[in-house]
Amino acid sequence: MKIFKFLTKSAICFAVSTGFLSFSANAQKKAVNLTDPEIASIAVTANQIDIDYAKIAERKSKDANVINFAQTMAKDHQSVIDQAVALVTKLGVTPKDNATSKSLKAGEAKTIKLLDSKSGKAFDKAYIDNEVGYHKAVIKEVETALIPDAQNAELKSLLQNVLPVLKSHLSHAEMVQKEVNK
Amino acid sequence: MKNNITELGIKLLLLFPVLFLFSCHSSDQQNAENHNSTDTITIQQMQFIPASLSVNKGDTIVWINKDMVDHTVKEEKSNGFYSDTIHVGKTWKMKATDSASYDCTIHPTMKGKIVIK
């Protein structure tokens, strides 16, 4: 029982410290649907956060697999941002800050603090573990909130096209995670 | 005069098989070229579609990137074909010479196959 409590506490601490619970703000308030400007803000923020993490990994890691993965994250998420910004500009939608995007930024600050405190193999492990958890959380949010709530058909289609990219990133992250944990 | 006509006749007779053989060869070559077609592999939703493509030797294969992110096409064996980055909305093509397995170097979970019939 004590072990169970300890594991539960540890899991919660880890999730909070690495920002996995950042999406819970919206998950808990799912009764309120997101508007397109709010979805645009969440999409851009979530992608930018992963670019920020990637830049730290490119700077700190010495592991070729981790660096290669981080470079892919930086390029792919920038490509998604560029296309999202082009679309919302065309649609005349101005991204609007909301509880989820604010929660994401708060989670990012905690994760960056954690990543900055690590080095060597411990950093690689913290970075890639966070990538696995972060992508799982983002995929869930896109599937259960962003796509269902999107009103504009083009915005909904863009989010549907982002999903396979995120799922491929998750598989890639899990591959690298196995290597890092060897 | 009669000798000249005979000589011309013999020359024409000798020339005929040569012209015949040449025309056959040329027509065979044209047929072979006509048989070589172009096949397309679409890169979309982080997949090569179709994942396995059967082609004739000498066919041209075009990869078209309709995805949201950049991709590459690289043969799995060393010193094989490599596309370099295929940017979003761009294409890359090559002539198929052998069956091959390939992947995207940016996204290692994406894999494809070319099978020579």
CSV table of C-alpha atoms in Angstrom, one decimal:
chain,number,residue,atom,x,y,z
A,1,MET,CA,0.0,0.0,0.0
A,2,LYS,CA,2.9,2.4,1.0
A,3,ILE,CA,4.6,1.5,-2.3
A,4,PHE,CA,1.4,2.2,-4.2
A,5,LYS,CA,1.0,5.6,-2.5
A,6,PHE,CA,4.7,6.4,-3.1
A,7,LEU,CA,4.4,5.5,-6.8
A,8,THR,CA,1.2,7.5,-7.2
A,9,LYS,CA,2.8,10.6,-5.5
A,10,SER,CA,6.0,10.2,-7.7
A,11,ALA,CA,3.9,9.9,-10.8
A,12,ILE,CA,2.0,13.1,-10.0
A,13,CYS,CA,5.1,15.0,-9.0
A,14,PHE,CA,6.8,13.9,-12.3
A,15,ALA,CA,3.7,14.8,-14.3
A,16,VAL,CA,3.5,18.3,-12.7
A,17,SER,CA,7.2,19.0,-12.9
A,18,THR,CA,7.4,18.1,-16.6
A,19,GLY,CA,4.2,19.9,-17.5
A,20,PHE,CA,2.2,16.9,-18.7
A,21,LEU,CA,-0.8,18.2,-16.7
A,22,SER,CA,-0.7,21.4,-18.6
A,23,PHE,CA,-3.7,20.4,-20.7
A,24,SER,CA,-5.8,19.5,-17.7
A,25,ALA,CA,-7.1,23.1,-17.5
A,26,ASN,CA,-9.2,22.4,-20.5
A,27,ALA,CA,-9.9,18.8,-19.9
A,28,GLN,CA,-11.5,19.6,-16.6
A,29,LYS,CA,-13.5,22.4,-18.1
A,30,LYS,CA,-14.6,20.4,-21.2
A,31,ALA,CA,-18.2,21.7,-20.7
A,32,VAL,CA,-16.9,24.9,-22.3
A,33,ASN,CA,-16.1,24.5,-25.9
A,34,LEU,CA,-13.0,26.1,-27.3
A,35,THR,CA,-13.4,28.9,-29.9
A,36,ASP,CA,-11.3,28.9,-33.1
A,37,PRO,CA,-9.1,31.8,-31.9
A,38,GLU,CA,-8.4,29.8,-28.7
A,39,ILE,CA,-7.7,26.7,-30.7
A,40,ALA,CA,-5.3,28.7,-32.9
A,41,SER,CA,-3.5,30.0,-29.8
A,42,ILE,CA,-3.2,26.5,-28.2
A,43,ALA,CA,-1.9,25.0,-31.5
A,44,VAL,CA,0.8,27.7,-31.9
A,45,THR,CA,1.8,27.6,-28.2
A,46,ALA,CA,2.0,23.8,-28.1
A,47,ASN,CA,4.2,23.6,-31.2
A,48,GLN,CA,6.4,26.5,-30.0
A,49,ILE,CA,7.0,24.8,-26.7
A,50,ASP,CA,8.4,21.7,-28.4
A,51,ILE,CA,10.7,23.8,-30.5
A,52,ASP,CA,12.0,25.5,-27.3
A,53,TYR,CA,12.6,22.0,-25.7
A,54,ALA,CA,14.4,20.9,-29.0
A,55,LYS,CA,16.7,23.9,-28.9
A,56,ILE,CA,17.8,23.1,-25.4
A,57,ALA,CA,18.5,19.5,-26.4
A,58,GLU,CA,20.4,20.6,-29.5
A,59,ARG,CA,22.6,22.7,-27.2
A,60,LYS,CA,23.0,20.3,-24.3
A,61,SER,CA,23.0,16.7,-25.6
A,62,LYS,CA,25.9,14.8,-27.0
A,63,ASP,CA,23.8,11.8,-28.1
A,64,ALA,CA,23.5,11.7,-31.9
A,65,ASN,CA,20.0,10.0,-31.7
A,66,VAL,CA,18.7,12.7,-29.2
A,67,ILE,CA,20.2,15.6,-31.3
A,68,ASN,CA,18.7,14.1,-34.5
A,69,PHE,CA,15.3,13.8,-32.9
A,70,ALA,CA,15.5,17.3,-31.5
A,71,GLN,CA,16.4,18.7,-35.0
A,72,THR,CA,13.4,16.9,-36.4
A,73,MET,CA,11.1,18.4,-33.7
A,74,ALA,CA,12.4,21.9,-34.3
A,75,LYS,CA,11.9,21.6,-38.1
A,76,ASP,CA,8.5,19.9,-38.1
A,77,HIS,CA,6.9,22.0,-35.4
A,78,GLN,CA,8.1,25.2,-37.1
A,79,SER,CA,6.6,23.9,-40.4
A,80,VAL,CA,3.3,23.2,-38.6
A,81,ILE,CA,3.4,26.7,-37.0
A,82,ASP,CA,4.1,28.3,-40.4
A,83,GLN,CA,1.1,26.6,-42.0
A,84,ALA,CA,-1.2,27.3,-39.0
A,85,VAL,CA,-0.2,31.0,-39.0
A,86,ALA,CA,-0.8,31.2,-42.8
A,87,LEU,CA,-4.2,29.6,-42.4
A,88,VAL,CA,-5.4,31.8,-39.5
A,89,THR,CA,-4.1,34.9,-41.3
A,90,LYS,CA,-6.1,33.9,-44.4
A,91,LEU,CA,-9.2,33.2,-42.2
A,92,GLY,CA,-8.8,36.5,-40.3
A,93,VAL,CA,-8.6,34.6,-37.0
A,94,THR,CA,-6.5,36.2,-34.2
A,95,PRO,CA,-5.1,33.6,-31.7
A,96,LYS,CA,-6.6,34.3,-28.3
A,97,ASP,CA,-4.9,33.4,-25.0
A,98,ASN,CA,-6.9,31.0,-22.8
A,99,ALA,CA,-6.7,28.8,-19.8
A,100,THR,CA,-5.1,25.9,-21.7
A,101,SER,CA,-2.4,28.0,-23.5
A,102,LYS,CA,-1.6,29.8,-20.2
A,103,SER,CA,-1.3,26.4,-18.5
A,104,LEU,CA,0.9,25.1,-21.3
A,105,LYS,CA,3.3,28.1,-20.8
A,106,ALA,CA,3.4,27.5,-17.0
A,107,GLY,CA,4.2,23.8,-17.6
A,108,GLU,CA,7.0,24.8,-20.1
A,109,ALA,CA,8.6,27.1,-17.5
A,110,LYS,CA,8.8,24.2,-15.0
A,111,THR,CA,10.1,21.7,-17.6
A,112,ILE,CA,12.8,24.1,-18.8
A,113,LYS,CA,13.9,24.5,-15.2
A,114,LEU,CA,14.1,20.8,-14.8
A,115,LEU,CA,16.0,20.3,-18.1
A,116,ASP,CA,18.4,23.1,-17.2
A,117,SER,CA,19.3,21.3,-14.0
A,118,LYS,CA,20.3,18.1,-15.8
A,119,SER,CA,23.4,17.2,-17.8
A,120,GLY,CA,24.8,14.2,-19.7
A,121,LYS,CA,22.8,11.0,-19.8
A,122,ALA,CA,20.4,12.4,-17.1
A,123,PHE,CA,19.6,15.3,-19.4
A,124,ASP,CA,19.0,13.0,-22.4
A,125,LYS,CA,16.7,10.8,-20.3
A,126,ALA,CA,14.7,13.8,-18.9
A,127,TYR,CA,14.4,15.4,-22.4
A,128,ILE,CA,13.2,12.2,-24.1
A,129,ASP,CA,10.9,11.1,-21.3
A,130,ASN,CA,9.3,14.6,-21.5
A,131,GLU,CA,8.9,14.3,-25.2
A,132,VAL,CA,7.1,11.0,-24.9
A,133,GLY,CA,4.8,12.4,-22.2
A,134,TYR,CA,4.3,15.7,-23.9
A,135,HIS,CA,3.4,14.2,-27.3
A,136,LYS,CA,0.9,11.8,-25.6
A,137,ALA,CA,-0.7,14.7,-23.9
A,138,VAL,CA,-0.8,16.9,-27.1
A,139,ILE,CA,-2.3,14.0,-29.1
A,140,LYS,CA,-5.0,13.5,-26.5
A,141,GLU,CA,-5.9,17.2,-26.5
A,142,VAL,CA,-6.0,17.5,-30.3
A,143,GLU,CA,-8.2,14.4,-30.6
A,144,THR,CA,-10.6,15.1,-27.8
A,145,ALA,CA,-10.8,18.9,-27.7
A,146,LEU,CA,-9.2,20.8,-30.6
A,147,ILE,CA,-10.6,18.8,-33.5
A,148,PRO,CA,-14.1,18.3,-32.1
A,149,ASP,CA,-14.4,22.0,-31.1
A,150,ALA,CA,-12.9,23.5,-34.3
A,151,GLN,CA,-15.7,25.3,-36.2
A,152,ASN,CA,-13.9,26.3,-39.4
A,153,ALA,CA,-13.5,23.3,-41.8
A,154,GLU,CA,-10.0,24.3,-42.9
A,155,LEU,CA,-8.8,24.7,-39.3
A,156,LYS,CA,-10.3,21.3,-38.5
A,157,SER,CA,-8.6,19.8,-41.5
A,158,LEU,CA,-5.3,21.3,-40.5
A,159,LEU,CA,-5.6,19.8,-37.0
A,160,GLN,CA,-6.5,16.4,-38.5
A,161,ASN,CA,-3.4,16.5,-40.7
A,162,VAL,CA,-1.2,17.4,-37.7
A,163,LEU,CA,-2.3,14.3,-35.8
A,164,PRO,CA,-0.2,11.8,-37.9
A,165,VAL,CA,2.8,14.1,-37.5
A,166,LEU,CA,2.4,14.0,-33.7
A,167,LYS,CA,1.9,10.2,-33.7
A,168,SER,CA,5.0,9.7,-35.8
A,169,HIS,CA,6.9,12.0,-33.4
A,170,LEU,CA,5.7,9.9,-30.5
A,171,SER,CA,6.9,6.6,-32.1
A,172,HIS,CA,10.2,8.3,-32.9
A,173,ALA,CA,10.5,9.5,-29.3
A,174,GLU,CA,9.8,6.0,-28.0
A,175,MET,CA,12.5,4.6,-30.3
A,176,VAL,CA,15.0,7.1,-29.0
A,177,GLN,CA,13.8,6.5,-25.4
A,178,LYS,CA,14.7,2.8,-25.7
A,179,GLU,CA,18.2,3.7,-26.9
A,180,VAL,CA,18.7,6.2,-24.1
A,181,ASN,CA,17.6,3.8,-21.5
A,182,LYS,CA,19.9,1.0,-22.6
B,1,MET,CA,24.5,0.4,-119.4
B,2,LYS,CA,23.1,-3.1,-118.7
B,3,ASN,CA,26.0,-3.7,-116.3
B,4,ASN,CA,25.3,-0.5,-114.4
B,5,ILE,CA,21.6,-1.5,-113.8
B,6,THR,CA,22.7,-4.9,-112.6
B,7,GLU,CA,25.3,-3.4,-110.3
B,8,LEU,CA,22.6,-1.0,-108.8
B,9,GLY,CA,20.2,-4.0,-108.4
B,10,ILE,CA,22.9,-5.9,-106.4
B,11,LYS,CA,23.6,-2.9,-104.3
B,12,LEU,CA,19.9,-2.4,-103.5
B,13,LEU,CA,19.6,-6.1,-102.7
B,14,LEU,CA,22.5,-5.9,-100.3
B,15,LEU,CA,21.2,-2.7,-98.7
B,16,PHE,CA,17.7,-4.0,-98.1
B,17,PRO,CA,18.6,-6.5,-95.2
B,18,VAL,CA,20.7,-3.8,-93.5
B,19,LEU,CA,17.8,-1.3,-93.7
B,20,PHE,CA,15.4,-4.0,-92.5
B,21,LEU,CA,17.6,-4.9,-89.5
B,22,PHE,CA,18.0,-1.2,-88.6
B,23,SER,CA,14.3,-0.5,-88.8
B,24,CYS,CA,13.6,-3.5,-86.5
B,25,HIS,CA,16.2,-2.4,-84.0
B,26,SER,CA,14.8,1.1,-84.0
B,27,SER,CA,11.3,-0.1,-83.5
B,28,ASP,CA,12.3,-2.4,-80.7
B,29,GLN,CA,14.0,0.5,-78.9
B,30,GLN,CA,10.9,2.7,-79.4
B,31,ASN,CA,8.7,0.0,-78.0
B,32,ALA,CA,11.0,-0.4,-74.9
B,33,GLU,CA,10.8,3.4,-74.3
B,34,ASN,CA,7.1,3.3,-74.7
B,35,HIS,CA,6.8,0.6,-72.1
B,36,ASN,CA,8.6,2.7,-69.5
B,37,SER,CA,6.0,4.5,-67.6
B,38,THR,CA,5.9,6.9,-64.6
B,39,ASP,CA,4.5,5.8,-61.2
B,40,THR,CA,3.7,8.1,-58.3
B,41,ILE,CA,4.2,7.6,-54.6
B,42,THR,CA,2.4,10.2,-52.5
B,43,ILE,CA,3.9,11.2,-49.1
B,44,GLN,CA,0.9,12.1,-47.0
B,45,GLN,CA,-0.1,11.7,-43.3
B,46,MET,CA,3.5,10.5,-42.5
B,47,GLN,CA,3.2,7.5,-44.9
B,48,PHE,CA,4.5,6.5,-48.3
B,49,ILE,CA,1.4,5.7,-50.3
B,50,PRO,CA,1.5,3.0,-51.6
B,51,ALA,CA,3.9,1.6,-49.1
B,52,SER,CA,4.9,-1.1,-51.7
B,53,LEU,CA,5.0,-0.3,-55.4
B,54,SER,CA,5.6,-2.8,-58.2
B,55,VAL,CA,7.2,-1.3,-61.3
B,56,ASN,CA,9.0,-2.4,-64.5
B,57,LYS,CA,12.8,-1.9,-64.6
B,58,GLY,CA,13.4,1.5,-66.1
B,59,ASP,CA,10.2,3.1,-65.0
B,60,THR,CA,10.3,6.5,-63.5
B,61,ILE,CA,9.1,6.8,-59.9
B,62,VAL,CA,8.0,10.3,-58.6
B,63,TRP,CA,7.6,11.0,-54.9
B,64,ILE,CA,5.3,13.9,-54.2
B,65,ASN,CA,5.3,15.5,-50.8
B,66,LYS,CA,1.7,16.4,-49.9
B,67,ASP,CA,2.5,16.3,-46.2
B,68,MET,CA,2.8,19.1,-43.6
B,69,VAL,CA,6.5,18.5,-43.1
B,70,ASP,CA,9.7,17.9,-45.1
B,71,HIS,CA,10.7,14.3,-45.9
B,72,THR,CA,13.5,12.3,-47.6
B,73,VAL,CA,13.7,9.1,-49.5
B,74,LYS,CA,16.8,7.0,-48.8
B,75,GLU,CA,17.5,3.4,-49.8
B,76,GLU,CA,18.2,1.3,-46.7
B,77,LYS,CA,21.4,-0.3,-48.1
B,78,SER,CA,24.5,1.9,-48.0
B,79,ASN,CA,25.4,3.8,-51.2
B,80,GLY,CA,21.9,3.5,-52.4
B,81,PHE,CA,19.6,6.2,-53.8
B,82,TYR,CA,19.0,9.3,-51.7
B,83,SER,CA,16.7,12.2,-52.5
B,84,ASP,CA,18.0,14.8,-50.1
B,85,THR,CA,15.2,16.9,-48.5
B,86,ILE,CA,11.9,16.9,-50.4
B,87,HIS,CA,10.3,20.1,-49.1
B,88,VAL,CA,6.5,20.4,-48.6
B,89,GLY,CA,4.8,20.5,-52.0
B,90,LYS,CA,7.9,19.4,-53.9
B,91,THR,CA,8.7,16.2,-55.8
B,92,TRP,CA,11.7,14.0,-56.4
B,93,LYS,CA,12.1,11.3,-59.1
B,94,MET,CA,14.4,8.5,-60.2
B,95,LYS,CA,14.5,5.6,-62.6
B,96,ALA,CA,13.9,2.2,-61.0
B,97,THR,CA,16.8,-0.2,-61.5
B,98,ASP,CA,16.4,-2.7,-58.7
B,99,SER,CA,14.0,-3.8,-56.0
B,100,ALA,CA,14.7,-1.8,-52.8
B,101,SER,CA,13.6,-0.9,-49.3
B,102,TYR,CA,13.8,2.7,-48.4
B,103,ASP,CA,12.8,5.0,-45.5
B,104,CYS,CA,12.6,8.7,-44.5
B,105,THR,CA,15.8,9.7,-42.7
B,106,ILE,CA,14.0,12.5,-40.9
B,107,HIS,CA,11.2,10.2,-39.7
B,108,PRO,CA,12.6,6.7,-39.2
B,109,THR,CA,9.2,5.1,-38.7
B,110,MET,CA,8.3,5.8,-42.3
B,111,LYS,CA,9.2,2.9,-44.6
B,112,GLY,CA,8.5,1.9,-48.2
B,113,LYS,CA,9.4,-0.7,-50.8
B,114,ILE,CA,10.0,-0.8,-54.6
B,115,VAL,CA,9.5,-4.2,-56.2
B,116,ILE,CA,10.7,-4.8,-59.8
B,117,LYS,CA,8.2,-7.0,-61.6
